[in-house]
Amino acid sequence: MAYTSEPKLISGNANRPLATSVARRLSMHRGMNVQLCDARVERFNDGEIFVEVYENVRGEDMFIIQPTSNPANDNLMELLIITDTLRRSSAGRITAVIPYFGYARQDRRTKARTPISAKLVANMMVEAGIERILTMDLHATQIQGFFDIPVDNLYASPVFALDIKHHFKDGLEDVMVVSPDVGGVARARELAKRINAPLSIVDKRREKAGEIAEMTVIGDVKGKKCIIVDDLCDTAGTLCKAAENLLDHGAEEVHAYITHGVLSGPAVERVTNSVMKSLVITDTIEASDAVKNCPNIRIVPTAPLFAQGIINTWNGTSVSSLFENETLVPLYEGLYHL
């Protein structure tokens, strides 16, 4: 149903810059000043989270912007407590905008006596009072089925396609999209189709967790500008090794497009010293100073996509229309000249 009042935004502390950018984009779309809801989300001395909303939200269509990135547990609890606050304040509908969905890598039992944490997190969100989820590039798309509420999973590949067409416009015929593992082929194929490029795969074999024993390149990458595409990059070990492997197989240069730049531990140092020409990430996770200052890391904004997704959710129109170039290009026309 379409709500008569304007959508209201509230943010936790996980990624305030993104929430502010979304509010700014909404202001442009609505032709009026859209601000984040006046609230405080803070911690007591013992680490407990406290939330207080300073404005009336009764009957309002509320959107909580809060990725559950590092520290995942703190940010998840913030999301749940904000939700409970809004529910007890008689909000009309509560939608969680979760640019990065933490615990998504724990989507199945990999061995005996292990949890399916993604399902547990889904249960907690629904029980808290969230009625709809808007997220981006879930690590495993079947997580949508863990919820008994609507889940809209946006994709970064349409935006990456615009970025690639802009930055590689003089040599697009030499571009090859590479999946860093067999499991990511569908994601890589989608991007390859959008830019009309061939597809290659790096097949990796592990002897034990965290250690790669062997990498095999499937496809002819000789003389190609290879673009590795994946949903997230954590410590960047696999990514940097895949880049070296591609160059060893004759690739002209290697770039990477990753949706979620987790970039923990030695990741930034590895990327800085790697053979990759560039690593492109989105701002679904707030970038650290080290990431911002890294010369070969570039950040693509997602605020235009999330702002339009919020508007479409609010007024009851199609969210999947954001996957089409006809809808997407106008949102990014100030950034890309195609």
Short mmCIF file of C-alpha atoms in Angstrom, two decimals:
data_model
loop_
_atom_site.label_atom_id
_atom_site.label_comp_id
_atom_site.label_asym_id
_atom_site.label_seq_id
_atom_site.Cartn_x
_atom_site.Cartn_y
_atom_site.Cartn_z
CA MET A 1 0.00 0.00 0.00
CA ALA A 2 1.11 3.59 -0.59
CA TYR A 3 1.50 5.75 2.50
CA THR A 4 0.15 9.31 2.46
CA SER A 5 2.88 10.89 4.60
CA GLU A 6 6.51 11.12 3.49
CA PRO A 7 8.87 8.20 4.26
CA LYS A 8 10.84 8.75 7.45
CA LEU A 9 14.47 7.70 7.82
CA ILE A 10 16.31 6.76 10.97
CA SER A 11 19.89 5.57 11.23
CA GLY A 12 22.04 3.64 13.65
CA ASN A 13 25.77 4.26 13.98
CA ALA A 14 26.97 1.62 11.49
CA ASN A 15 27.15 3.88 8.42
CA ARG A 16 25.94 7.42 9.11
CA PRO A 17 27.57 8.89 5.96
CA LEU A 18 25.54 6.54 3.73
CA ALA A 19 22.33 7.30 5.66
CA THR A 20 22.98 11.04 5.27
CA SER A 21 23.61 10.58 1.54
CA VAL A 22 20.36 8.64 1.15
CA ALA A 23 18.48 11.44 2.94
CA ARG A 24 20.09 13.99 0.61
CA ARG A 25 19.05 12.00 -2.46
CA LEU A 26 15.52 11.67 -1.12
CA SER A 27 15.46 15.46 -0.69
CA MET A 28 16.31 15.81 -4.39
CA HIS A 29 13.66 13.28 -5.45
CA ARG A 30 10.88 14.62 -3.23
CA GLY A 31 11.64 18.32 -3.75
CA MET A 32 11.69 18.90 -0.02
CA ASN A 33 14.17 18.72 2.85
CA VAL A 34 14.36 15.11 4.09
CA GLN A 35 16.35 14.70 7.30
CA LEU A 36 17.25 11.67 9.37
CA CYS A 37 14.84 11.24 12.26
CA ASP A 38 16.01 13.08 15.38
CA ALA A 39 17.14 10.32 17.73
CA ARG A 40 20.02 9.16 19.87
CA VAL A 41 21.57 5.71 19.61
CA GLU A 42 24.27 5.36 22.23
CA ARG A 43 25.86 3.00 24.72
CA PHE A 44 25.92 2.89 28.49
CA ASN A 45 29.27 2.37 30.21
CA ASP A 46 28.74 -1.40 30.30
CA GLY A 47 28.14 -1.53 26.53
CA GLU A 48 24.35 -1.77 26.61
CA ILE A 49 22.66 0.07 23.72
CA PHE A 50 20.04 2.73 24.37
CA VAL A 51 17.77 4.36 21.79
CA GLU A 52 15.50 7.38 22.15
CA VAL A 53 13.49 8.95 19.31
CA TYR A 54 12.72 12.64 19.75
CA GLU A 55 9.93 13.02 17.19
CA ASN A 56 6.49 11.53 16.67
CA VAL A 57 6.52 8.37 14.50
CA ARG A 58 2.95 7.19 15.11
CA GLY A 59 1.53 5.75 11.89
CA GLU A 60 4.68 6.66 9.91
CA ASP A 61 6.37 4.53 7.25
CA MET A 62 9.80 4.11 8.88
CA PHE A 63 13.04 3.07 7.17
CA ILE A 64 15.99 2.08 9.38
CA ILE A 65 19.32 2.41 7.56
CA GLN A 66 21.77 0.10 9.29
CA PRO A 67 24.27 -2.35 7.78
CA THR A 68 25.28 -5.14 10.16
CA SER A 69 28.99 -4.84 9.41
CA ASN A 70 31.91 -4.86 11.84
CA PRO A 71 31.27 -4.79 14.78
CA ALA A 72 28.50 -7.08 13.57
CA ASN A 73 26.96 -7.88 16.95
CA ASP A 74 26.79 -4.25 18.09
CA ASN A 75 25.30 -3.07 14.81
CA LEU A 76 22.79 -5.92 14.75
CA MET A 77 21.66 -5.12 18.29
CA GLU A 78 21.31 -1.44 17.35
CA LEU A 79 19.04 -2.45 14.47
CA LEU A 80 16.90 -4.68 16.70
CA ILE A 81 16.59 -2.11 19.48
CA ILE A 82 15.74 0.72 17.06
CA THR A 83 13.05 -1.56 15.61
CA ASP A 84 11.62 -2.29 19.05
CA THR A 85 11.63 1.44 19.84
CA LEU A 86 9.65 2.24 16.68
CA ARG A 87 7.22 -0.64 17.17
CA ARG A 88 6.46 0.46 20.73
CA SER A 89 6.03 4.03 19.43
CA SER A 90 3.23 2.85 17.06
CA ALA A 91 5.09 3.25 13.76
CA GLY A 92 2.89 2.33 10.79
CA ARG A 93 5.40 0.06 9.03
CA ILE A 94 9.08 -0.69 9.71
CA THR A 95 11.44 -1.45 6.83
CA ALA A 96 15.08 -2.32 7.54
CA VAL A 97 17.48 -1.02 4.90
CA ILE A 98 20.50 -3.29 5.43
CA PRO A 99 23.11 -2.42 2.77
CA TYR A 100 25.41 -5.17 4.07
CA PHE A 101 23.76 -8.20 5.68
CA GLY A 102 26.14 -9.63 8.28
CA TYR A 103 26.21 -13.36 9.09
CA ALA A 104 25.23 -14.08 5.46
CA ARG A 105 28.23 -16.39 5.06
CA GLN A 106 26.72 -18.69 7.68
CA ASP A 107 23.79 -19.68 5.45
CA ARG A 108 24.13 -23.47 5.77
CA ARG A 109 25.70 -26.18 7.90
CA THR A 110 29.14 -26.83 6.47
CA LYS A 111 29.87 -29.69 8.88
CA ALA A 112 28.31 -31.46 11.85
CA ARG A 113 27.34 -29.43 14.94
CA THR A 114 27.53 -25.96 13.34
CA PRO A 115 24.82 -23.27 13.29
CA ILE A 116 22.89 -21.64 10.48
CA SER A 117 23.40 -18.17 11.93
CA ALA A 118 21.83 -16.32 8.99
CA LYS A 119 18.50 -18.01 9.75
CA LEU A 120 18.80 -17.14 13.45
CA VAL A 121 19.44 -13.49 12.56
CA ALA A 122 16.41 -13.52 10.22
CA ASN A 123 14.22 -14.86 13.04
CA MET A 124 15.47 -12.14 15.41
CA MET A 125 14.70 -9.38 12.90
CA VAL A 126 11.16 -10.58 12.24
CA GLU A 127 10.49 -11.09 15.95
CA ALA A 128 11.71 -7.54 16.71
CA GLY A 129 9.05 -6.13 14.39
CA ILE A 130 10.73 -5.58 11.01
CA GLU A 131 8.12 -5.96 8.27
CA ARG A 132 10.26 -5.63 5.17
CA ILE A 133 13.96 -5.89 4.24
CA LEU A 134 15.84 -3.89 1.59
CA THR A 135 19.42 -5.13 1.14
CA MET A 136 22.15 -5.46 -1.48
CA ASP A 137 24.01 -8.46 -2.91
CA LEU A 138 23.26 -11.09 -0.30
CA HIS A 139 26.15 -13.55 -0.10
CA ALA A 140 23.64 -16.34 -0.73
CA THR A 141 20.39 -15.34 -2.43
CA GLN A 142 18.49 -18.17 -0.74
CA ILE A 143 18.70 -16.18 2.51
CA GLN A 144 15.64 -14.33 1.20
CA GLY A 145 13.76 -17.56 1.94
CA PHE A 146 14.83 -17.46 5.59
CA PHE A 147 12.35 -14.61 6.10
CA ASP A 148 8.55 -14.81 6.19
CA ILE A 149 8.43 -11.13 5.21
CA PRO A 150 9.21 -9.48 1.83
CA VAL A 151 12.93 -9.15 1.07
CA ASP A 152 14.16 -6.96 -1.80
CA ASN A 153 17.73 -7.82 -2.76
CA LEU A 154 19.29 -5.06 -4.87
CA TYR A 155 22.31 -5.78 -7.07
CA ALA A 156 25.49 -3.78 -7.55
CA SER A 157 26.20 -5.25 -11.00
CA PRO A 158 24.04 -2.70 -12.90
CA VAL A 159 25.98 0.13 -11.23
CA PHE A 160 29.30 -1.66 -11.83
CA ALA A 161 28.32 -2.02 -15.50
CA LEU A 162 27.85 1.75 -15.76
CA ASP A 163 31.21 2.31 -14.05
CA ILE A 164 33.03 -0.12 -16.36
CA LYS A 165 31.48 1.38 -19.49
CA HIS A 166 32.60 4.81 -18.29
CA HIS A 167 36.18 3.93 -17.28
CA PHE A 168 36.90 1.37 -20.01
CA LYS A 169 35.01 3.04 -22.85
CA ASP A 170 38.12 3.21 -25.06
CA GLY A 171 38.90 -0.51 -24.71
CA LEU A 172 35.72 -2.31 -23.76
CA GLU A 173 36.34 -4.99 -26.39
CA ASP A 174 39.44 -6.12 -24.44
CA VAL A 175 37.59 -6.51 -21.11
CA MET A 176 36.99 -9.97 -19.65
CA VAL A 177 34.90 -10.61 -16.54
CA VAL A 178 36.34 -13.15 -14.10
CA SER A 179 34.61 -15.07 -11.34
CA PRO A 180 37.05 -15.79 -8.47
CA ASP A 181 35.36 -19.14 -7.78
CA VAL A 182 32.79 -21.50 -9.26
CA GLY A 183 30.14 -20.35 -6.77
CA GLY A 184 30.23 -16.78 -8.10
CA VAL A 185 29.70 -17.64 -11.77
CA ALA A 186 26.07 -16.46 -11.85
CA ARG A 187 27.06 -13.04 -10.47
CA ALA A 188 29.96 -12.71 -12.92
CA ARG A 189 27.81 -13.87 -15.85
CA GLU A 190 25.22 -11.17 -15.06
CA LEU A 191 27.86 -8.43 -15.22
CA ALA A 192 29.47 -9.92 -18.34
CA LYS A 193 26.07 -9.92 -20.06
CA ARG A 194 25.49 -6.26 -19.19
CA ILE A 195 28.77 -5.10 -20.73
CA ASN A 196 28.80 -7.73 -23.53
CA ALA A 197 32.12 -9.23 -22.36
CA PRO A 198 33.42 -12.82 -22.24
CA LEU A 199 33.61 -14.77 -18.97
CA SER A 200 36.42 -16.63 -17.27
CA ILE A 201 36.64 -18.52 -13.98
CA VAL A 202 39.39 -18.99 -11.40
CA ASP A 203 38.87 -22.38 -9.77
CA LYS A 204 40.50 -22.58 -6.35
CA ARG A 205 41.13 -25.65 -4.21
CA ARG A 206 41.75 -25.45 -0.48
CA GLU A 207 43.72 -27.94 1.62
CA LYS A 208 42.37 -26.32 4.79
CA ALA A 209 40.43 -23.18 5.76
CA GLY A 210 42.23 -19.95 4.91
CA GLU A 211 44.88 -21.63 2.76
CA ILE A 212 44.61 -22.03 -1.01
CA ALA A 213 46.52 -24.99 -2.39
CA GLU A 214 45.92 -24.47 -6.10
CA MET A 215 44.31 -22.05 -8.55
CA THR A 216 43.31 -22.91 -12.11
CA VAL A 217 42.24 -20.33 -14.69
CA ILE A 218 39.41 -21.59 -16.90
CA GLY A 219 39.32 -19.53 -20.11
CA ASP A 220 41.81 -17.66 -22.28
CA VAL A 221 42.73 -14.38 -20.55
CA LYS A 222 45.81 -13.60 -22.67
CA GLY A 223 45.94 -9.89 -23.58
CA LYS A 224 42.71 -9.17 -21.71
CA LYS A 225 41.86 -6.51 -19.13
CA CYS A 226 40.47 -8.81 -16.48
CA ILE A 227 37.79 -7.64 -14.07
CA ILE A 228 37.28 -9.89 -11.04
CA VAL A 229 33.76 -9.53 -9.65
CA ASP A 230 32.54 -10.79 -6.27
CA ASP A 231 30.09 -9.87 -3.52
CA LEU A 232 32.61 -9.26 -0.73
CA CYS A 233 36.30 -8.98 0.03
CA ASP A 234 37.42 -9.74 3.59
CA THR A 235 41.19 -10.18 4.03
CA ALA A 236 41.86 -9.92 0.24
CA GLY A 237 44.20 -12.93 0.22
CA THR A 238 42.22 -14.88 -2.39
CA LEU A 239 41.63 -11.76 -4.48
CA CYS A 240 45.29 -10.76 -4.65
CA LYS A 241 46.41 -14.31 -5.42
CA ALA A 242 43.78 -14.59 -8.19
CA ALA A 243 45.11 -11.35 -9.71
CA GLU A 244 48.65 -12.74 -9.74
CA ASN A 245 47.41 -15.95 -11.31
CA LEU A 246 45.63 -14.08 -14.09
CA LEU A 247 48.76 -12.08 -14.93
CA ASP A 248 50.76 -15.31 -14.99
CA HIS A 249 48.29 -16.57 -17.60
CA GLY A 250 48.90 -13.56 -19.84
CA ALA A 251 46.32 -11.01 -18.72
CA GLU A 252 47.27 -7.43 -19.63
CA GLU A 253 45.99 -5.95 -16.36
CA VAL A 254 43.66 -6.88 -13.52
CA HIS A 255 40.94 -4.89 -11.78
CA ALA A 256 38.36 -5.98 -9.22
CA TYR A 257 34.77 -4.91 -8.57
CA ILE A 258 33.55 -6.00 -5.13
CA THR A 259 30.21 -4.97 -3.62
CA HIS A 260 31.06 -5.13 0.09
CA GLY A 261 34.53 -3.96 1.11
CA VAL A 262 34.84 -5.72 4.47
CA LEU A 263 38.63 -5.31 4.16
CA SER A 264 39.65 -6.57 7.59
CA GLY A 265 43.11 -7.34 8.98
CA PRO A 266 45.88 -7.01 6.38
CA ALA A 267 43.47 -6.42 3.47
CA VAL A 268 44.33 -2.78 2.69
CA GLU A 269 48.06 -3.44 2.82
CA ARG A 270 47.64 -6.46 0.54
CA VAL A 271 45.60 -4.47 -1.98
CA THR A 272 48.11 -1.60 -1.90
CA ASN A 273 51.00 -3.96 -2.65
CA SER A 274 49.10 -6.17 -5.09
CA VAL A 275 49.39 -6.38 -8.87
CA MET A 276 45.80 -5.14 -9.24
CA LYS A 277 45.45 -1.81 -11.00
CA SER A 278 42.32 -0.96 -9.03
CA LEU A 279 39.81 -2.31 -6.54
CA VAL A 280 36.32 -0.79 -6.83
CA ILE A 281 33.96 -1.21 -3.87
CA THR A 282 30.66 0.34 -2.86
CA ASP A 283 29.90 2.33 0.30
CA THR A 284 27.57 -0.29 1.83
CA ILE A 285 30.17 -0.56 4.63
CA GLU A 286 31.62 2.69 5.96
CA ALA A 287 35.19 2.98 4.69
CA SER A 288 38.02 3.36 7.18
CA ASP A 289 40.64 6.09 6.73
CA ALA A 290 43.06 3.44 5.46
CA VAL A 291 40.60 2.42 2.74
CA LYS A 292 39.88 6.04 1.77
CA ASN A 293 43.60 6.81 1.50
CA CYS A 294 44.54 3.67 -0.44
CA PRO A 295 45.63 4.82 -3.94
CA ASN A 296 44.21 1.84 -5.81
CA ILE A 297 40.83 1.60 -4.03
CA ARG A 298 37.87 3.53 -5.44
CA ILE A 299 34.40 3.78 -3.87
CA VAL A 300 31.17 3.83 -5.87
CA PRO A 301 28.10 5.37 -4.15
CA THR A 302 24.93 3.33 -3.53
CA ALA A 303 22.81 6.17 -2.10
CA PRO A 304 21.02 6.83 -5.44
CA LEU A 305 19.98 3.18 -5.62
CA PHE A 306 18.84 2.90 -2.00
CA ALA A 307 17.02 6.24 -2.10
CA GLN A 308 15.02 5.15 -5.15
CA GLY A 309 14.44 1.74 -3.57
CA ILE A 310 13.00 3.45 -0.48
CA ILE A 311 10.72 5.64 -2.61
CA ASN A 312 9.49 2.65 -4.61
CA THR A 313 8.84 0.66 -1.41
CA TRP A 314 7.04 3.61 0.16
CA ASN A 315 4.72 4.28 -2.79
CA GLY A 316 4.17 0.63 -3.69
CA THR A 317 5.92 0.56 -7.07
CA SER A 318 8.39 -1.95 -8.50
CA VAL A 319 11.78 -2.27 -6.83
CA SER A 320 13.00 -4.69 -9.52
CA SER A 321 12.77 -1.82 -12.04
CA LEU A 322 16.05 -0.59 -10.53
CA PHE A 323 17.81 -3.45 -12.32
CA GLU A 324 17.05 -1.88 -15.70
CA ASN A 325 19.32 0.67 -17.38
CA GLU A 326 16.38 2.90 -18.29
CA THR A 327 15.72 3.43 -14.58
CA LEU A 328 19.31 3.31 -13.34
CA VAL A 329 21.12 5.63 -15.75
CA PRO A 330 19.18 8.77 -14.72
CA LEU A 331 20.03 8.08 -11.07
CA TYR A 332 23.76 8.16 -11.86
CA GLU A 333 23.85 10.64 -14.75
CA GLY A 334 25.81 13.18 -12.71
CA LEU A 335 28.53 10.59 -12.06
CA TYR A 336 28.85 8.79 -15.39
CA HIS A 337 28.85 10.16 -18.93
CA LEU A 338 28.00 7.24 -21.21
#
